[in-house]
Coordinates of C-alpha atoms in Angstrom, one line a residue:
M1087 CA -20.9 -27.8 -2.4
K1088 CA -23.4 -25.1 -1.5
K1089 CA -26.9 -25.2 -3.0
I1090 CA -28.3 -21.7 -3.4
L1091 CA -31.7 -20.8 -4.7
L1092 CA -32.1 -17.5 -6.7
P1093 CA -35.7 -16.6 -7.5
T1094 CA -36.1 -14.2 -10.4
D1095 CA -38.8 -12.4 -12.3
F1096 CA -36.1 -10.9 -14.6
S1097 CA -36.6 -7.5 -13.0
K1098 CA -33.7 -5.2 -12.4
N1099 CA -34.0 -5.8 -8.7
S1100 CA -33.9 -9.6 -8.9
K1101 CA -31.0 -9.5 -11.3
N1102 CA -29.1 -7.2 -8.9
A1103 CA -29.6 -9.8 -6.2
I1104 CA -28.2 -12.5 -8.4
D1105 CA -25.2 -10.3 -9.3
Y1106 CA -24.6 -9.9 -5.5
A1107 CA -24.8 -13.7 -5.1
M1108 CA -22.3 -14.3 -7.9
A1109 CA -19.8 -11.9 -6.1
L1110 CA -20.5 -13.2 -2.6
C1111 CA -19.9 -16.8 -3.5
K1112 CA -16.7 -16.5 -5.5
N1113 CA -14.7 -18.5 -3.0
W1114 CA -17.2 -21.3 -2.8
E1115 CA -18.2 -24.3 -4.9
C1116 CA -21.9 -23.7 -5.6
T1117 CA -24.9 -25.0 -7.6
F1118 CA -27.3 -22.1 -8.3
Y1119 CA -30.9 -22.9 -8.9
I1120 CA -32.5 -20.1 -10.9
L1121 CA -36.3 -20.1 -10.2
N1122 CA -38.9 -18.3 -12.2
V1123 CA -42.5 -18.7 -11.1
Q1124 CA -45.7 -17.8 -13.0
K1125 CA -49.0 -17.5 -11.3
Q1126 CA -52.1 -18.4 -13.2
S1127 CA -53.7 -15.1 -12.1
E1128 CA -51.0 -13.2 -13.9
F1129 CA -52.0 -14.2 -17.4
I1130 CA -53.0 -11.2 -19.5
L1131 CA -54.9 -10.8 -22.7
D1132 CA -51.8 -10.5 -24.8
D1133 CA -50.6 -13.9 -23.5
L1134 CA -54.0 -15.5 -24.5
M1135 CA -53.9 -13.9 -27.9
A1136 CA -50.3 -14.9 -28.6
A1137 CA -50.9 -18.6 -27.8
P1138 CA -51.2 -20.9 -30.8
A1139 CA -54.6 -22.3 -31.5
N1140 CA -53.5 -25.9 -30.9
S1141 CA -51.5 -25.0 -27.7
S1142 CA -52.7 -24.6 -24.2
I1143 CA -51.9 -21.3 -22.6
N1144 CA -49.8 -23.0 -20.0
T1145 CA -47.6 -24.6 -22.7
A1146 CA -47.2 -21.3 -24.5
I1147 CA -46.2 -19.3 -21.4
T1148 CA -43.9 -22.1 -20.2
E1149 CA -42.0 -22.1 -23.5
D1150 CA -41.6 -18.3 -23.4
N1151 CA -40.4 -18.3 -19.8
E1152 CA -38.1 -21.3 -20.2
E1153 CA -36.5 -19.5 -23.2
D1154 CA -36.0 -16.4 -21.1
L1155 CA -34.5 -18.6 -18.4
N1156 CA -32.1 -20.4 -20.8
Q1157 CA -30.9 -17.1 -22.2
F1158 CA -30.4 -15.8 -18.7
L1159 CA -28.4 -18.9 -17.6
A1160 CA -26.3 -18.7 -20.7
E1161 CA -25.3 -15.1 -19.8
L1162 CA -24.6 -16.1 -16.2
K1163 CA -22.4 -18.9 -17.3
K1164 CA -20.5 -16.7 -19.7
Q1165 CA -19.9 -14.1 -17.0
N1166 CA -18.7 -16.6 -14.5
T1167 CA -16.6 -19.0 -16.5
N1168 CA -13.7 -18.7 -14.0
E1169 CA -15.8 -19.7 -11.0
N1170 CA -16.6 -23.1 -9.6
Y1171 CA -20.3 -22.7 -10.3
N1172 CA -23.0 -24.9 -11.7
F1173 CA -26.4 -23.6 -12.8
E1174 CA -29.8 -25.2 -13.1
S1175 CA -33.0 -23.5 -14.2
I1176 CA -36.5 -24.2 -12.8
F1177 CA -39.8 -22.9 -14.1
D1178 CA -43.1 -23.4 -12.2
F1179 CA -46.7 -22.5 -12.2
D1180 CA -47.6 -21.8 -8.5
S1181 CA -47.4 -19.2 -5.8
L1182 CA -43.9 -18.0 -5.2
A1183 CA -43.8 -19.2 -1.6
A1184 CA -45.2 -22.6 -2.4
S1185 CA -42.7 -23.1 -5.3
I1186 CA -39.8 -22.0 -3.2
N1187 CA -40.7 -24.4 -0.4
Q1188 CA -40.9 -27.3 -2.9
V1189 CA -37.5 -26.4 -4.4
V1190 CA -35.9 -26.0 -0.9
Q1191 CA -37.1 -29.5 0.0
A1192 CA -36.4 -31.2 -3.3
K1193 CA -32.9 -29.7 -3.8
N1194 CA -31.8 -29.5 -0.2
I1195 CA -31.2 -25.8 -0.5
D1196 CA -28.7 -24.2 1.9
L1197 CA -29.5 -20.5 1.2
I1198 CA -32.0 -18.4 -0.7
I1199 CA -30.8 -15.1 -2.1
M1200 CA -33.4 -12.6 -3.4
G1201 CA -34.1 -8.9 -3.8
T1202 CA -36.3 -6.9 -1.4
N1203 CA -38.3 -4.7 -3.8
G1204 CA -41.6 -5.3 -5.4
A1205 CA -44.2 -4.2 -2.8
T1206 CA -47.8 -3.4 -3.7
G1207 CA -48.9 -2.1 -0.3
A1208 CA -47.6 0.6 1.9
K1209 CA -47.3 -1.8 4.8
E1210 CA -44.6 -3.7 3.0
I1211 CA -42.7 -1.1 1.1
V1212 CA -39.2 -2.1 2.4
F1213 CA -39.3 -5.9 1.8
G1214 CA -42.0 -6.2 -0.8
S1215 CA -45.0 -8.5 -0.4
N1216 CA -43.2 -11.5 -2.0
T1217 CA -40.2 -11.3 0.2
L1218 CA -42.2 -10.9 3.4
N1219 CA -44.3 -13.8 2.5
I1220 CA -41.3 -16.0 1.9
I1221 CA -39.7 -14.9 5.2
R1222 CA -42.9 -15.9 7.0
K1223 CA -43.5 -19.2 5.3
T1224 CA -40.1 -20.6 4.3
D1225 CA -38.0 -22.6 6.8
C1226 CA -34.6 -21.9 5.1
P1227 CA -31.9 -19.2 5.6
I1228 CA -32.6 -16.2 3.4
L1229 CA -30.3 -13.4 2.3
T1230 CA -32.3 -10.3 1.1
I1231 CA -30.5 -7.7 -1.0
P1232 CA -31.8 -4.1 -1.1
E1233 CA -32.5 -2.5 -4.4
N1234 CA -29.4 -1.2 -6.1
Y1235 CA -27.1 -2.5 -3.3
K1236 CA -23.7 -3.6 -4.8
F1237 CA -21.3 -6.1 -3.3
T1238 CA -17.9 -4.9 -2.2
S1239 CA -16.8 -7.0 0.7
I1240 CA -18.1 -8.1 4.1
D1241 CA -15.7 -6.5 6.5
T1242 CA -18.1 -5.9 9.4
I1243 CA -21.3 -7.8 10.4
L1244 CA -24.1 -6.8 12.7
F1245 CA -25.7 -9.8 14.5
T1246 CA -28.8 -9.0 16.5
T1247 CA -30.7 -11.3 18.8
E1248 CA -33.6 -11.3 21.2
N1249 CA -32.8 -14.6 22.9
C1250 CA -29.6 -16.6 22.3
E1251 CA -30.3 -19.7 24.4
D1252 CA -32.0 -21.9 21.7
F1253 CA -29.6 -21.3 18.8
N1254 CA -27.5 -24.1 17.4
A1255 CA -24.4 -24.6 15.3
N1256 CA -26.3 -25.8 12.3
G1257 CA -28.5 -22.7 12.3
I1258 CA -25.6 -20.3 12.5
K1259 CA -23.6 -22.0 9.8
P1260 CA -24.4 -19.6 6.9
L1261 CA -23.1 -16.7 9.0
I1262 CA -20.0 -18.5 10.1
D1263 CA -19.2 -19.4 6.5
I1264 CA -19.3 -15.7 5.5
I1265 CA -17.3 -14.6 8.6
T1266 CA -14.6 -17.3 7.8
T1267 CA -14.4 -16.5 4.1
Y1268 CA -14.2 -12.7 4.5
K1269 CA -12.4 -12.5 7.9
S1270 CA -15.3 -10.3 9.0
K1271 CA -15.5 -8.4 12.3
L1272 CA -18.7 -9.4 14.3
N1273 CA -20.7 -7.0 16.5
V1274 CA -23.5 -8.6 18.5
I1275 CA -26.4 -6.5 19.9
D1276 CA -28.7 -8.3 22.3
I1277 CA -32.1 -6.6 22.4
D1278 CA -34.0 -7.1 25.7
F1279 CA -37.3 -5.5 25.0
A1280 CA -39.0 -7.1 28.0
N1281 CA -36.1 -6.1 30.4
Y1282 CA -35.5 -9.5 31.9
P1283 CA -33.3 -9.2 35.0
N1284 CA -29.7 -10.5 34.9
N1285 CA -29.8 -11.8 31.4
T1286 CA -26.5 -10.2 30.2
K1287 CA -24.2 -12.9 31.6
S1288 CA -26.3 -15.8 30.5
H1289 CA -26.9 -14.5 27.0
N1290 CA -23.2 -13.7 26.5
S1291 CA -22.3 -17.2 27.6
D1292 CA -24.8 -18.7 25.2
L1293 CA -23.2 -16.6 22.4
K1294 CA -19.7 -17.8 23.3
A1295 CA -20.8 -21.4 23.1
L1296 CA -22.4 -20.7 19.8
F1297 CA -19.5 -18.8 18.1
G1298 CA -16.7 -20.7 19.8
T1299 CA -13.4 -19.1 19.1
Q1300 CA -14.9 -16.4 16.8
P1301 CA -14.2 -13.0 18.4
Y1302 CA -17.1 -10.5 18.7
T1303 CA -18.1 -7.4 20.6
Y1304 CA -21.3 -7.6 22.7
H1305 CA -23.8 -5.0 23.7
L1306 CA -27.1 -5.3 25.6
I1307 CA -29.8 -2.8 24.9
K1308 CA -33.0 -2.8 27.1
E1309 CA -36.5 -1.6 26.5
V1310 CA -36.0 -0.1 23.1
P1311 CA -38.1 -1.3 20.1
Y1312 CA -36.2 -3.6 17.7
P1313 CA -36.5 -1.4 14.5
M1314 CA -35.4 1.7 16.4
V1315 CA -32.2 -0.1 17.6
I1316 CA -31.4 -1.4 14.1
N1317 CA -32.1 1.8 12.3
T1318 CA -29.9 3.7 14.7
V1319 CA -26.8 1.5 14.8
T1320 CA -26.8 0.9 11.1
Q1321 CA -26.7 4.7 10.5
L1322 CA -23.9 5.2 13.1
F1323 CA -21.6 2.3 12.1
D1324 CA -20.4 1.0 8.8
Y1325 CA -21.7 -2.5 8.5
N1326 CA -21.8 -4.6 5.3
L1327 CA -24.3 -7.2 6.5
H1328 CA -27.0 -7.6 9.1
A1329 CA -27.8 -11.1 10.4
L1330 CA -30.4 -12.4 12.8
F1331 CA -32.4 -15.4 13.8
I1332 CA -36.1 -15.6 13.0
E1333 CA -37.7 -17.5 15.9
S1334 CA -41.5 -17.0 15.4
K1335 CA -44.1 -15.1 13.5
S1336 CA -44.5 -12.7 16.4
F1337 CA -40.7 -12.0 16.3
I1338 CA -40.9 -11.2 12.6
E1339 CA -43.7 -8.7 13.3
R1340 CA -41.7 -7.0 16.1
F1341 CA -38.6 -6.9 14.0
I1342 CA -40.2 -5.3 11.0
Y1343 CA -43.0 -3.3 12.5
G1344 CA -41.8 -2.7 16.1
S1345 CA -45.1 -4.2 17.3
I1346 CA -47.9 -6.2 15.7
T1347 CA -49.3 -3.3 13.7
N1348 CA -49.6 -2.2 10.1
E1349 CA -47.0 0.5 10.2
I1350 CA -43.6 -0.7 9.0
S1351 CA -40.6 0.5 11.1
Y1352 CA -37.6 -1.4 9.8
N1353 CA -35.8 0.6 7.2
S1354 CA -32.2 -0.8 6.9
T1355 CA -30.4 -0.5 3.6
L1356 CA -28.1 -3.4 4.4
P1357 CA -28.3 -7.0 3.1
L1358 CA -30.2 -9.0 5.7
L1359 CA -29.3 -12.6 6.5
I1360 CA -32.2 -14.3 8.1
L1361 CA -31.2 -17.5 9.9
R1362 CA -33.3 -20.4 11.2
K1363 CA -32.9 -22.5 14.3

């Protein structure tokens, strides 16, 4: 059984990501953990005024959010009665990243699926500040769903890499599960920004060892910034999913910004599967 974490703030974007998850996982037996997190700093005057005199503000807001969660779960169960799904709700007072890390460890989560919208600063307008923070701080595979993206199928997958040699079968498992379920075609692009000599053969050998009998096409691109490569190929070819390994914080910055700067460069409209070693 797969254990999948679905953070939600009950926004349209987070509900869309959950709808995508329900469609993606139809062939799997899953337990979905629906997580809603409330930060103390987000309390507003109306919350304080609405709290009963003999009740703490935490208790009042917890009751409201848990009621919303229960209603949301009831609707999900009703919509997915024919699927092999279980649902559990979790409410927490904490930062989103800290709460997600706690749930990942406590529930042994296999995959996080969440939306990408919700930014407050121009630097993070594609992923949103919450999503970027979780990518940086959470050691768990994450599938991010762009705003308004609807699931159809996963016929063709783009897998990009900077260095294949340290990957392992456990880290690649979420991608293999999707490929196996949907009989997806796999296109691998190896981005050699530093232009290391003679790495094509060794990297392709590493990939063959990683993917085994899974067929794929392989292309090596040298000395082109990561976001430029991704933005170009995803516009030229019809992919349903983009997958990659996150190896370090510096890699995240190169992937999203092209360099360690404040100007975002990555602008794909595809679901992004972020894998961990």
